[in-house]
Amino acid sequence: MGPVLPTLLLILAGVLVGGTWSLHKQGAPRGAVVIMALLATLATVGGVLWLLPGEG
C-alpha cells in the first residue's frame, strides 16, 4: 500500500485544520473548535508517525 495511507491522513489533517480555522473565524463554540483541533492534531501525528522508519 506504500505511502497512500499516511498521505491520506495528512490530507485529512489539512482539511481539519482548515475547518478548525473556519469554525474559529465564524465564532463557533469553543468546544467544537477544540475538538476539531484535536482531531487535526491526531491526524497529523498519525500521518507523520506512519512515515517514520520502523522495525521490520
C-alpha positions as semicolon CSV with decimal commas, in nm:
position;residue;x (nm);y (nm);z (nm)
1;M;0,000;0,000;0,000
2;G;0,304;0,223;0,044
3;P;0,267;0,588;0,141
4;V;-0,101;0,609;0,044
5;L;-0,246;0,588;0,397
6;P;-0,014;0,843;0,559
7;T;-0,072;1,076;0,266
8;L;-0,447;1,047;0,315
9;L;-0,406;1,113;0,687
10;L;-0,204;1,427;0,616
11;I;-0,463;1,545;0,362
12;L;-0,735;1,484;0,622
13;A;-0,528;1,681;0,873
14;G;-0,513;1,975;0,632
15;V;-0,889;1,968;0,580
16;L;-0,943;1,953;0,956
17;V;-0,707;2,245;1,017
18;G;-0,898;2,448;0,759
19;G;-1,226;2,351;0,920
20;T;-1,095;2,444;1,262
21;W;-0,985;2,785;1,138
22;S;-1,318;2,839;0,966
23;L;-1,512;2,747;1,281
24;H;-1,295;2,981;1,486
25;K;-1,348;3,271;1,245
26;Q;-1,726;3,210;1,246
27;G;-1,740;3,229;1,624
28;A;-1,831;2,866;1,682
29;P;-1,846;2,734;2,039
30;R;-1,503;2,680;2,191
31;G;-1,570;2,308;2,243
32;A;-1,628;2,248;1,873
33;V;-1,308;2,433;1,781
34;V;-1,106;2,238;2,040
35;I;-1,244;1,902;1,921
36;M;-1,163;1,987;1,559
37;A;-0,813;2,098;1,659
38;L;-0,757;1,772;1,849
39;L;-0,873;1,566;1,551
40;A;-0,642;1,762;1,322
41;T;-0,353;1,704;1,561
42;L;-0,425;1,331;1,581
43;A;-0,440;1,300;1,202
44;T;-0,112;1,492;1,165
45;V;0,069;1,288;1,429
46;G;-0,067;0,963;1,284
47;G;0,045;1,053;0,933
48;V;0,393;1,158;1,043
49;L;0,446;0,858;1,270
50;W;0,335;0,624;0,992
51;L;0,606;0,767;0,766
52;L;0,884;0,721;1,020
53;P;1,104;0,419;0,962
54;G;1,011;0,134;1,192
55;E;1,129;-0,208;1,283
56;G;1,086;-0,491;1,041
